[in-house]
């Protein structure tokens, strides 16, 4: 896949995301505006809190709530084969931050006060695991996709690995991804009312 093909694929995914989420947010009486998109060869240092990769192979996408922009850095790792479900899902998940912003969830989470580092990290996990769930809910809303099977999605579901204090345990992330894909309903992604054990 060439960088041009990758951009075309991402743009088509975004077109579908805008259409789907735009209808859903408007129906819910929430404000809607398209996300801004840009393609970069590197992210500016400390851009919106990012830490840019150091190699040309790294592929990254970053959502900045300040200007409501998704910045895509297409590195070699996204160009190793034809466009696949992983890239579509990555785009859907990162668009989830824009949904959070439009729905007021992003700003509300930023205004939360944490009494300890552990509480702060838990709040971060609730944000992150929610966007993973929102991405999966969207994916189910457009499923089945041409040329993709249930086995392909199971592979995406099982690709989460590694445990970090900021993003959570792989098992927790997978449970939210499964919930979103099972229901195709953003309401199933309310990590904010879940017990701490569900966002560990």
mmCIF file of C-alpha atoms in Angstrom:
data_model
loop_
_atom_site.group_PDB
_atom_site.id
_atom_site.type_symbol
_atom_site.label_atom_id
_atom_site.label_comp_id
_atom_site.label_asym_id
_atom_site.label_seq_id
_atom_site.Cartn_x
_atom_site.Cartn_y
_atom_site.Cartn_z
ATOM 1 C CA UNK A 1 0.000 0.000 0.000
ATOM 2 C CA UNK A 2 1.263 3.489 -0.839
ATOM 3 C CA UNK A 3 0.840 6.580 1.362
ATOM 4 C CA UNK A 4 -1.736 7.872 -1.136
ATOM 5 C CA UNK A 5 -3.726 4.643 -0.869
ATOM 6 C CA UNK A 6 -3.558 4.814 2.916
ATOM 7 C CA UNK A 7 -4.866 8.389 2.913
ATOM 8 C CA UNK A 8 -7.681 7.428 0.553
ATOM 9 C CA UNK A 9 -8.633 4.508 2.802
ATOM 10 C CA UNK A 10 -8.566 6.649 5.949
ATOM 11 C CA UNK A 11 -10.591 9.396 4.256
ATOM 12 C CA UNK A 12 -13.268 6.885 3.272
ATOM 13 C CA UNK A 13 -13.365 5.527 6.823
ATOM 14 C CA UNK A 14 -13.742 9.081 8.129
ATOM 15 C CA UNK A 15 -16.523 9.829 5.657
ATOM 16 C CA UNK A 16 -18.432 6.863 7.043
ATOM 17 C CA UNK A 17 -17.679 7.881 10.637
ATOM 18 C CA UNK A 18 -18.872 11.447 10.048
ATOM 19 C CA UNK A 19 -22.116 10.259 8.490
ATOM 20 C CA UNK A 20 -22.863 7.725 11.220
ATOM 21 C CA UNK A 21 -21.883 9.791 14.253
ATOM 22 C CA UNK A 22 -23.360 12.974 12.793
ATOM 23 C CA UNK A 23 -26.797 11.371 12.575
ATOM 24 C CA UNK A 24 -26.490 9.819 16.020
ATOM 25 C CA UNK A 25 -25.373 13.008 17.780
ATOM 26 C CA UNK A 26 -28.001 15.168 16.092
ATOM 27 C CA UNK A 27 -30.715 12.653 17.003
ATOM 28 C CA UNK A 28 -29.539 12.828 20.612
ATOM 29 C CA UNK A 29 -29.793 16.627 20.519
ATOM 30 C CA UNK A 30 -26.035 17.070 20.789
ATOM 31 C CA UNK A 31 -23.904 19.483 18.772
ATOM 32 C CA UNK A 32 -22.073 18.126 15.762
ATOM 33 C CA UNK A 33 -19.215 19.347 13.653
ATOM 34 C CA UNK A 34 -16.887 17.377 11.387
ATOM 35 C CA UNK A 35 -13.456 16.570 12.725
ATOM 36 C CA UNK A 36 -10.521 18.379 11.148
ATOM 37 C CA UNK A 37 -7.962 16.088 9.523
ATOM 38 C CA UNK A 38 -4.363 16.560 8.564
ATOM 39 C CA UNK A 39 -1.555 14.300 7.399
ATOM 40 C CA UNK A 40 1.920 14.937 8.757
ATOM 41 C CA UNK A 41 5.385 13.458 8.437
ATOM 42 C CA UNK A 42 5.963 14.162 12.124
ATOM 43 C CA UNK A 43 4.001 15.651 14.949
ATOM 44 C CA UNK A 44 5.309 18.917 16.379
ATOM 45 C CA UNK A 45 7.187 18.408 19.617
ATOM 46 C CA UNK A 46 4.750 18.135 22.513
ATOM 47 C CA UNK A 47 1.821 18.713 20.152
ATOM 48 C CA UNK A 48 -1.248 18.432 22.359
ATOM 49 C CA UNK A 49 0.703 16.274 24.776
ATOM 50 C CA UNK A 50 1.944 13.797 22.167
ATOM 51 C CA UNK A 51 5.247 12.018 22.125
ATOM 52 C CA UNK A 52 6.126 11.474 18.489
ATOM 53 C CA UNK A 53 7.761 8.231 17.402
ATOM 54 C CA UNK A 54 11.420 8.315 16.506
ATOM 55 C CA UNK A 55 11.443 6.133 13.403
ATOM 56 C CA UNK A 56 9.993 6.438 9.945
ATOM 57 C CA UNK A 57 8.349 3.052 10.495
ATOM 58 C CA UNK A 58 6.106 4.406 13.241
ATOM 59 C CA UNK A 59 2.530 5.173 12.286
ATOM 60 C CA UNK A 60 0.499 7.345 14.593
ATOM 61 C CA UNK A 61 -2.757 9.211 14.860
ATOM 62 C CA UNK A 62 -3.406 11.815 17.493
ATOM 63 C CA UNK A 63 -6.578 13.703 18.426
ATOM 64 C CA UNK A 64 -6.130 17.209 19.785
ATOM 65 C CA UNK A 65 -9.143 18.606 21.591
ATOM 66 C CA UNK A 66 -7.785 22.164 21.367
ATOM 67 C CA UNK A 67 -8.414 22.382 17.640
ATOM 68 C CA UNK A 68 -10.539 19.222 17.208
ATOM 69 C CA UNK A 69 -8.082 17.752 14.748
ATOM 70 C CA UNK A 70 -6.988 14.217 13.943
ATOM 71 C CA UNK A 71 -3.369 14.176 12.809
ATOM 72 C CA UNK A 72 -2.274 11.076 10.914
ATOM 73 C CA UNK A 73 1.373 10.150 10.536
ATOM 74 C CA UNK A 74 1.551 7.358 7.975
ATOM 75 C CA UNK A 75 4.721 5.404 8.569
ATOM 76 C CA UNK A 76 5.957 2.170 7.059
ATOM 77 C CA UNK A 77 4.073 0.031 9.565
ATOM 78 C CA UNK A 78 0.765 1.016 7.940
ATOM 79 C CA UNK A 79 2.098 0.393 4.440
ATOM 80 C CA UNK A 80 3.215 -3.222 4.768
ATOM 81 C CA UNK A 81 0.081 -4.673 3.187
ATOM 82 C CA UNK A 82 -3.312 -3.741 1.778
ATOM 83 C CA UNK A 83 -5.661 -1.580 3.890
ATOM 84 C CA UNK A 84 -7.129 -3.757 6.601
ATOM 85 C CA UNK A 85 -9.541 -3.851 9.493
ATOM 86 C CA UNK A 86 -6.896 -2.708 11.978
ATOM 87 C CA UNK A 87 -6.477 0.647 10.237
ATOM 88 C CA UNK A 88 -10.258 1.110 9.979
ATOM 89 C CA UNK A 89 -10.665 0.261 13.656
ATOM 90 C CA UNK A 90 -7.797 2.558 14.689
ATOM 91 C CA UNK A 91 -9.461 5.424 12.833
ATOM 92 C CA UNK A 92 -12.821 4.617 14.447
ATOM 93 C CA UNK A 93 -11.314 4.477 17.932
ATOM 94 C CA UNK A 94 -9.479 7.797 17.558
ATOM 95 C CA UNK A 95 -12.653 9.403 16.206
ATOM 96 C CA UNK A 96 -14.187 8.367 19.532
ATOM 97 C CA UNK A 97 -12.226 11.188 21.184
ATOM 98 C CA UNK A 98 -14.000 13.639 18.876
ATOM 99 C CA UNK A 99 -17.331 12.119 19.897
ATOM 100 C CA UNK A 100 -16.368 12.570 23.545
ATOM 101 C CA UNK A 101 -15.457 16.196 22.829
ATOM 102 C CA UNK A 102 -18.737 16.952 21.052
ATOM 103 C CA UNK A 103 -20.798 15.223 23.740
ATOM 104 C CA UNK A 104 -19.072 17.165 26.533
ATOM 105 C CA UNK A 105 -17.465 14.067 28.027
ATOM 106 C CA UNK A 106 -13.938 15.131 27.151
ATOM 107 C CA UNK A 107 -14.187 18.510 28.844
ATOM 108 C CA UNK A 108 -16.018 17.065 31.841
ATOM 109 C CA UNK A 109 -13.225 14.558 32.370
ATOM 110 C CA UNK A 110 -10.620 17.316 32.114
ATOM 111 C CA UNK A 111 -12.459 19.235 34.850
ATOM 112 C CA UNK A 112 -12.444 16.284 37.247
ATOM 113 C CA UNK A 113 -10.252 16.595 40.285
ATOM 114 C CA UNK A 114 -8.353 13.527 41.419
ATOM 115 C CA UNK A 115 -7.436 13.054 45.044
ATOM 116 C CA UNK A 116 -4.471 10.854 44.198
ATOM 117 C CA UNK A 117 -2.314 9.649 41.320
ATOM 118 C CA UNK A 118 -4.204 6.345 41.352
ATOM 119 C CA UNK A 119 -7.524 8.149 40.952
ATOM 120 C CA UNK A 120 -6.121 10.276 38.133
ATOM 121 C CA UNK A 121 -4.944 7.165 36.290
ATOM 122 C CA UNK A 122 -8.334 5.530 36.750
ATOM 123 C CA UNK A 123 -10.009 8.561 35.172
ATOM 124 C CA UNK A 124 -7.597 8.278 32.242
ATOM 125 C CA UNK A 125 -8.478 4.605 31.847
ATOM 126 C CA UNK A 126 -12.199 5.412 31.824
ATOM 127 C CA UNK A 127 -11.609 7.859 28.966
ATOM 128 C CA UNK A 128 -9.411 5.501 26.968
ATOM 129 C CA UNK A 129 -11.511 2.383 27.435
ATOM 130 C CA UNK A 130 -14.604 4.343 26.474
ATOM 131 C CA UNK A 131 -13.158 5.339 23.089
ATOM 132 C CA UNK A 132 -12.191 1.731 22.443
ATOM 133 C CA UNK A 133 -15.804 0.762 23.128
ATOM 134 C CA UNK A 134 -17.183 3.608 20.982
ATOM 135 C CA UNK A 135 -14.938 2.510 18.122
ATOM 136 C CA UNK A 136 -16.231 -1.058 18.396
ATOM 137 C CA UNK A 137 -19.860 0.126 18.574
ATOM 138 C CA UNK A 138 -19.342 2.033 15.343
ATOM 139 C CA UNK A 139 -17.666 -0.957 13.693
ATOM 140 C CA UNK A 140 -20.660 -3.148 14.527
ATOM 141 C CA UNK A 141 -23.050 -0.489 13.166
ATOM 142 C CA UNK A 142 -21.463 -0.840 9.699
ATOM 143 C CA UNK A 143 -20.838 -4.591 9.920
ATOM 144 C CA UNK A 144 -20.524 -6.738 7.873
ATOM 145 C CA UNK A 145 -17.855 -5.085 5.773
ATOM 146 C CA UNK A 146 -17.102 -6.330 2.254
ATOM 147 C CA UNK A 147 -14.463 -9.014 2.272
ATOM 148 C CA UNK A 148 -14.269 -9.177 6.068
ATOM 149 C CA UNK A 149 -15.418 -12.047 8.248
ATOM 150 C CA UNK A 150 -16.219 -12.584 11.921
ATOM 151 C CA UNK A 151 -12.803 -14.205 12.194
ATOM 152 C CA UNK A 152 -11.175 -10.956 11.029
ATOM 153 C CA UNK A 153 -12.936 -9.031 13.791
ATOM 154 C CA UNK A 154 -12.009 -11.636 16.393
ATOM 155 C CA UNK A 155 -8.392 -11.091 15.408
ATOM 156 C CA UNK A 156 -8.792 -7.352 16.038
ATOM 157 C CA UNK A 157 -10.452 -8.054 19.391
ATOM 158 C CA UNK A 158 -7.616 -10.315 20.447
ATOM 159 C CA UNK A 159 -4.874 -7.902 19.363
ATOM 160 C CA UNK A 160 -4.973 -5.871 22.576
ATOM 161 C CA UNK A 161 -2.029 -6.767 24.766
ATOM 162 C CA UNK A 162 0.115 -5.370 27.530
ATOM 163 C CA UNK A 163 -1.050 -3.780 30.746
ATOM 164 C CA UNK A 164 -0.375 -0.160 31.652
ATOM 165 C CA UNK A 165 -1.605 1.990 34.516
ATOM 166 C CA UNK A 166 -2.750 4.684 32.070
ATOM 167 C CA UNK A 167 -4.660 2.557 29.549
ATOM 168 C CA UNK A 168 -5.564 -0.461 31.648
ATOM 169 C CA UNK A 169 -5.314 -4.197 31.513
ATOM 170 C CA UNK A 170 -5.756 -5.889 28.160
ATOM 171 C CA UNK A 171 -8.599 -7.950 29.650
ATOM 172 C CA UNK A 172 -10.513 -4.802 30.656
ATOM 173 C CA UNK A 173 -10.030 -3.180 27.263
ATOM 174 C CA UNK A 174 -11.189 -6.326 25.479
ATOM 175 C CA UNK A 175 -14.348 -6.467 27.597
ATOM 176 C CA UNK A 176 -15.310 -2.915 26.595
ATOM 177 C CA UNK A 177 -14.489 -3.630 22.948
ATOM 178 C CA UNK A 178 -16.688 -6.724 23.069
ATOM 179 C CA UNK A 179 -19.504 -4.755 24.717
ATOM 180 C CA UNK A 180 -19.429 -2.100 22.004
ATOM 181 C CA UNK A 181 -19.328 -4.598 19.173
ATOM 182 C CA UNK A 182 -22.041 -6.767 20.705
ATOM 183 C CA UNK A 183 -24.547 -3.937 21.001
ATOM 184 C CA UNK A 184 -23.542 -1.303 18.418
ATOM 185 C CA UNK A 185 -24.923 1.063 21.062
ATOM 186 C CA UNK A 186 -22.814 3.893 22.531
ATOM 187 C CA UNK A 187 -24.870 3.582 25.719
ATOM 188 C CA UNK A 188 -23.043 0.316 26.416
ATOM 189 C CA UNK A 189 -19.792 2.317 26.615
ATOM 190 C CA UNK A 190 -20.511 4.229 29.813
ATOM 191 C CA UNK A 191 -17.261 3.519 31.591
ATOM 192 C CA UNK A 192 -17.981 6.360 34.007
ATOM 193 C CA UNK A 193 -20.602 4.417 35.948
ATOM 194 C CA UNK A 194 -18.691 1.142 35.912
ATOM 195 C CA UNK A 195 -17.004 -0.065 39.106
ATOM 196 C CA UNK A 196 -13.249 0.433 39.332
ATOM 197 C CA UNK A 197 -12.693 -3.274 38.736
ATOM 198 C CA UNK A 198 -14.183 -2.959 35.246
ATOM 199 C CA UNK A 199 -11.692 -0.302 34.169
ATOM 200 C CA UNK A 200 -8.599 -1.743 35.845
#
